[in-house]
Short mmCIF file of C-alpha atoms in Angstrom, two decimals:
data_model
loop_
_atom_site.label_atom_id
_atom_site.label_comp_id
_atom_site.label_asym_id
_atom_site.label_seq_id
_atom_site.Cartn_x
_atom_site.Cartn_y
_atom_site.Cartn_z
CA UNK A 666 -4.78 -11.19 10.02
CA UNK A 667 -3.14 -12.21 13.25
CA UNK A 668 0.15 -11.27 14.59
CA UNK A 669 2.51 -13.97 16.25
CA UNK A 670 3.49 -13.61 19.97
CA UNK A 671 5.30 -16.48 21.49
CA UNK A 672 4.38 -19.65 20.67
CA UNK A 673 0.70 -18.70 19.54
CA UNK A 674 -1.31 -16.01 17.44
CA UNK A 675 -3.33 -12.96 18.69
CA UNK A 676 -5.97 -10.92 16.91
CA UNK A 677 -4.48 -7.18 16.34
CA UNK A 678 -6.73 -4.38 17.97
CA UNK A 679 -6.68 -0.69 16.40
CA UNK A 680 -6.85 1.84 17.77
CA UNK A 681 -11.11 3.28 16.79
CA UNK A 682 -11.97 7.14 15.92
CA UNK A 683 -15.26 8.93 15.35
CA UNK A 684 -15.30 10.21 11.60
CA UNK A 685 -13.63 13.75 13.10
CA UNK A 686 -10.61 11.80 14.23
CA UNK A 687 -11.32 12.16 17.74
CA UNK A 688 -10.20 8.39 19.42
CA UNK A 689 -12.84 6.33 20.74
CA UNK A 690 -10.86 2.92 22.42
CA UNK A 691 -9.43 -0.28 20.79
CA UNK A 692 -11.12 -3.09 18.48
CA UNK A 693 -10.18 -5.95 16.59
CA UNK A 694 -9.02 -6.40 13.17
CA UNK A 695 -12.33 -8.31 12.91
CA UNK A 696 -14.81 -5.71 14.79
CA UNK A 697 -13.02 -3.33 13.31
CA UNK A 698 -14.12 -4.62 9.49
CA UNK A 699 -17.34 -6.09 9.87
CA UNK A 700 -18.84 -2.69 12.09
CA UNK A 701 -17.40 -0.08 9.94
CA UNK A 702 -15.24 1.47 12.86
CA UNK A 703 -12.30 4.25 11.74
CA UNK A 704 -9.02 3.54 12.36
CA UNK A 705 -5.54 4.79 10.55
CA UNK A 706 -3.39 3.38 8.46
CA UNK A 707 0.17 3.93 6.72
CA UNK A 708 1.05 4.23 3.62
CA UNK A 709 4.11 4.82 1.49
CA UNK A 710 4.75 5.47 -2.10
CA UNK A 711 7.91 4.91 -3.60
CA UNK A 712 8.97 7.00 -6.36
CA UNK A 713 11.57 6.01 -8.80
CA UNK A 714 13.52 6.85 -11.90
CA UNK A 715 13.57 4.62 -15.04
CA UNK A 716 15.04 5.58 -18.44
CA UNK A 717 15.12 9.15 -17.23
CA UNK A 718 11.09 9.10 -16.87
CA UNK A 719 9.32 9.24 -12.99
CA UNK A 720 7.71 5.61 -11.58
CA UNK A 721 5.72 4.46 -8.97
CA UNK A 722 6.38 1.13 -7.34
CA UNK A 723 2.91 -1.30 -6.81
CA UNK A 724 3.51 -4.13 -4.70
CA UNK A 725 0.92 -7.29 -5.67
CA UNK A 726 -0.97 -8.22 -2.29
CA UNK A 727 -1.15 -11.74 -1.47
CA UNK A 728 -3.70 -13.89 -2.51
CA UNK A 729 -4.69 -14.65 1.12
CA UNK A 730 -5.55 -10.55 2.08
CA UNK A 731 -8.63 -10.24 3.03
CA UNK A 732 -9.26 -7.39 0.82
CA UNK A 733 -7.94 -7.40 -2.86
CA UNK A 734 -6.14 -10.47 -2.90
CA UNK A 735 -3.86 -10.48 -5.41
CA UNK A 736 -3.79 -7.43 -6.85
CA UNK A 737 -1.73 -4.10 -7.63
CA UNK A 738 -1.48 -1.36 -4.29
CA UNK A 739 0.35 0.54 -2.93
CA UNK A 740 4.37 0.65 -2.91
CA UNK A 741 3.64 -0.26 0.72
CA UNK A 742 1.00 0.10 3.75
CA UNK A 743 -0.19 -1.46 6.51
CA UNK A 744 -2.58 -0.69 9.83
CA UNK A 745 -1.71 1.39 12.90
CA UNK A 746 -1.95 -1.29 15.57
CA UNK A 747 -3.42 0.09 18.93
CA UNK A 748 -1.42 2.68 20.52
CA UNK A 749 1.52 2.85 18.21
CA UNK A 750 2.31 6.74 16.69
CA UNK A 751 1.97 7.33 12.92
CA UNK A 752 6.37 7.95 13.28
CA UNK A 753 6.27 4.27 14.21
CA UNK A 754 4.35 3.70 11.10
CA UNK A 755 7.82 3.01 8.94
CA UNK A 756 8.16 -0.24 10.16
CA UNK A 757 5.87 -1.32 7.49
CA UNK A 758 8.82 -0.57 4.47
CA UNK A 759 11.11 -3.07 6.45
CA UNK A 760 8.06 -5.59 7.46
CA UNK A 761 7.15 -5.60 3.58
CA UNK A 762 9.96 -4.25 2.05
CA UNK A 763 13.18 -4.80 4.21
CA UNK A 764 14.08 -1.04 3.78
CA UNK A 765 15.36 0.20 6.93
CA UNK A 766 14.62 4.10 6.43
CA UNK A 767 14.35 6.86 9.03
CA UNK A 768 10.91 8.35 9.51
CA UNK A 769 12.29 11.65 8.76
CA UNK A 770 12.79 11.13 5.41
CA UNK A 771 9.54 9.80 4.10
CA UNK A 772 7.66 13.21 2.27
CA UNK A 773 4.21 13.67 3.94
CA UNK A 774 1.33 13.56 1.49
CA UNK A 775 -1.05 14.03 3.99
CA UNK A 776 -4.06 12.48 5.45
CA UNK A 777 -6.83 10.90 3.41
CA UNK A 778 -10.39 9.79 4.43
CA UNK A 779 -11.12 6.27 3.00
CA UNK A 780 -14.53 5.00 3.08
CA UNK A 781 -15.26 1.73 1.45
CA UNK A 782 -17.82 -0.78 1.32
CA UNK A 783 -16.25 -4.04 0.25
CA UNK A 784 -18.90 -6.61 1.24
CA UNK A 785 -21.91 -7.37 3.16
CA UNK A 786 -19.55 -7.82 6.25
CA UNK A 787 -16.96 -5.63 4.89
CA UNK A 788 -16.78 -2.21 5.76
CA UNK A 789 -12.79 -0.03 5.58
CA UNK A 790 -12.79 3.40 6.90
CA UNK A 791 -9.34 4.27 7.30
CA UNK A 792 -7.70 7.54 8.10
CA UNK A 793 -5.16 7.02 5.81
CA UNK A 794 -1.43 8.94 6.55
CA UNK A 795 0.33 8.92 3.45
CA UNK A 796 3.99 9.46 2.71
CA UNK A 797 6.26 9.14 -0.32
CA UNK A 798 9.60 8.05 -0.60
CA UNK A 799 12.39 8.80 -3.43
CA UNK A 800 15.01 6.12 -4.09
CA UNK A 801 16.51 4.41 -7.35
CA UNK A 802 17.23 1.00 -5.20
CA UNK A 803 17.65 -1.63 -7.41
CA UNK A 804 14.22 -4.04 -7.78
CA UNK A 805 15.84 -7.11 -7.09
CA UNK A 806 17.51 -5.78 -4.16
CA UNK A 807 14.27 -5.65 -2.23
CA UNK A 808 13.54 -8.03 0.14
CA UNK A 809 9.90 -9.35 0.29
CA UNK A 810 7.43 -10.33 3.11
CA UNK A 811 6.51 -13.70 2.01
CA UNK A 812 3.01 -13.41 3.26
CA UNK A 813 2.26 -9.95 2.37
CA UNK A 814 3.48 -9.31 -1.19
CA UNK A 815 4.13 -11.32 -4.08
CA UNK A 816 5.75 -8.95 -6.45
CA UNK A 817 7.54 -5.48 -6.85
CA UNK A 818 6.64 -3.25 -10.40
CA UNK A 819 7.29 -0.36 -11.70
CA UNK A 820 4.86 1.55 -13.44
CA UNK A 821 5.71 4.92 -15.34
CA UNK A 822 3.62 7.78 -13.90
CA UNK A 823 2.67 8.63 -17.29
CA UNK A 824 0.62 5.27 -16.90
CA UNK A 825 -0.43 5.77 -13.75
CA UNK A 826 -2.10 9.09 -15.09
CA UNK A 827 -3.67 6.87 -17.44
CA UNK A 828 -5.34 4.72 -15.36
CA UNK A 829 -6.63 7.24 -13.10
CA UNK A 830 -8.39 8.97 -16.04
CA UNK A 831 -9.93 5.67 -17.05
CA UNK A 832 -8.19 3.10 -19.46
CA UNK A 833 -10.69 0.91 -21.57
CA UNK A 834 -11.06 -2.83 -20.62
CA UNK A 835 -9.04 -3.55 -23.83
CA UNK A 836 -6.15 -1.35 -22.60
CA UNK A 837 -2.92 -2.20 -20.59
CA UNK A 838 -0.17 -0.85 -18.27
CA UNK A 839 3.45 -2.39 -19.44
CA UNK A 840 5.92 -3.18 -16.34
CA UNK A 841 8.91 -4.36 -15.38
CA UNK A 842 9.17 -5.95 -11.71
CA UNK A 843 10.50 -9.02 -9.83
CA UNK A 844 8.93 -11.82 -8.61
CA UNK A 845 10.27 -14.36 -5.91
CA UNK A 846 11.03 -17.97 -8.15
CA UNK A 847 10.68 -21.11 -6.20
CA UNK A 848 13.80 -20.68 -4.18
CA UNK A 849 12.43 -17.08 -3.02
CA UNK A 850 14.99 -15.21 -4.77
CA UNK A 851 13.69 -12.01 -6.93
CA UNK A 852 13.68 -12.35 -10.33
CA UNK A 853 12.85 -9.85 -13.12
CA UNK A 854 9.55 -9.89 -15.27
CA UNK A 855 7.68 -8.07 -17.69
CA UNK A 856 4.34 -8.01 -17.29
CA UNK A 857 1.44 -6.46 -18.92
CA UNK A 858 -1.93 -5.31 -16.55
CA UNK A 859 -5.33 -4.21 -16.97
CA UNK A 860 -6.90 -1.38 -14.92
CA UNK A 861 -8.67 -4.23 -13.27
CA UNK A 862 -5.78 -5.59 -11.70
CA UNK A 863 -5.19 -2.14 -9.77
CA UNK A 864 -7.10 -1.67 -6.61
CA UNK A 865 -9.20 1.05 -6.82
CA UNK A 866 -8.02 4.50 -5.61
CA UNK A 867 -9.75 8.14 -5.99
CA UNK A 868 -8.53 10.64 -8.64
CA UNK A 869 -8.05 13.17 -6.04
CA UNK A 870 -5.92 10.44 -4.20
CA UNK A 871 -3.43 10.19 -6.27
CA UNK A 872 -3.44 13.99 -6.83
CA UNK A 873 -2.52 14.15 -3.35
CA UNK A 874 0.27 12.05 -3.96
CA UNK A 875 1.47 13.79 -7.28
CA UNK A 876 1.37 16.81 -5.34
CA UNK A 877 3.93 15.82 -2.62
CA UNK A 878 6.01 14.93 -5.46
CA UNK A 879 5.62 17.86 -7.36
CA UNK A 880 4.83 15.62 -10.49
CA UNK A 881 1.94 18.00 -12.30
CA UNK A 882 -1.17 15.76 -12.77
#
């Protein structure tokens, strides 16, 4: 992923840590994935109500992301670029998701080690600084990145539980979301997804997040 500055695209550089935190220097987006190198990232969770029951919003990545394109994640998230402060890290809910919301009032979740191997030539350790984020803001009133997410749904927690404790290939998750039509403007959908459509996160990640949330797991 590149960034835009003036009238031509850089490569972002991260900020690099040893696997006790402790910062090392700067590396590219690229170096950063291909040599396994720890960096941070932010996250958010948003947590809404729906017929009186708790949700969690998943945002569908674009089908250009380098990792997972296409599927279910996180409400929103995005990397710590070199030098900026996790506080700063809130620009990625109006990047993504046009909210404009005050550091202060995102619930920490804490920090979570992420160690993945995604390829030959794809390795993600993040530090990952998770928050969550209560609102009951209207779906179609979001405003979506264009190249960064493709689609806003709610899923009931009850079904998130169930997909953390393993749903069958057969099974799926029912949801209600919008979708940008051809003009760009958000429309609402059902759909129906398989656990396979979710990218993959630990049980004792999401416990995390219940936690901050005081929703009992």
């Amino acid at each position: 992923m590149k960034k835009r500055w003036g009238m031509g695209l850089i490569e972002e550089r991260f900020d690099i840590y040893d696997d006790s935190m402790n910062w090392l220097g700067t590396a590219s987006r690229h170096e950063v994935h291909t040599e396994g190198l720890w960096h941070q990232t932010f996250q958010c969770w948003i947590l809404t109500d729906s017929e009186n029951l708790p949700a969690l919003l998943f945002q569908r990545r674009h089908p250009d992301k380098d990792t997972f394109p296409g599927m279910l994640d996180i409400s929103c998230a995005g990397h710590l670029q070199a030098g900026e402060r996790i506080e700063e890290g809130n620009r990625e809910l109006k990047e993504e998701l046009g909210l404009d919301v005050p550091f202060e009032q995102l619930v920490s979740c804490g920090i979570y080690r992420s160690d993945k191997s995604l390829g030959p030539h794809l390795i993600d350790r993040e530090f990952c600084h998770v928050y969550g984020l209560q609102t009951n803001q209207a779906l179609n009133s979001y405003i979506l990145q264009e190249d960064e997410v493709t689609g806003l749904y709610r899923v009931f927690v009850h079904d998130v539980l169930r997909l953390v404790r393993g749903l069958s290939s057969q099974d799926t998750i029912e949801a209600v979301g919008v979708e940008p039509d051809e003009s760009g403007k958000l429309q609402y959908v059902s759909r129906s997804f398989t656990s396979h459509e979710f990218v993959p996160h630990a049980a004792d990640y999401y416990d995390m997040v219940f936690k901050a949330f005081g929703i009992d797991g």
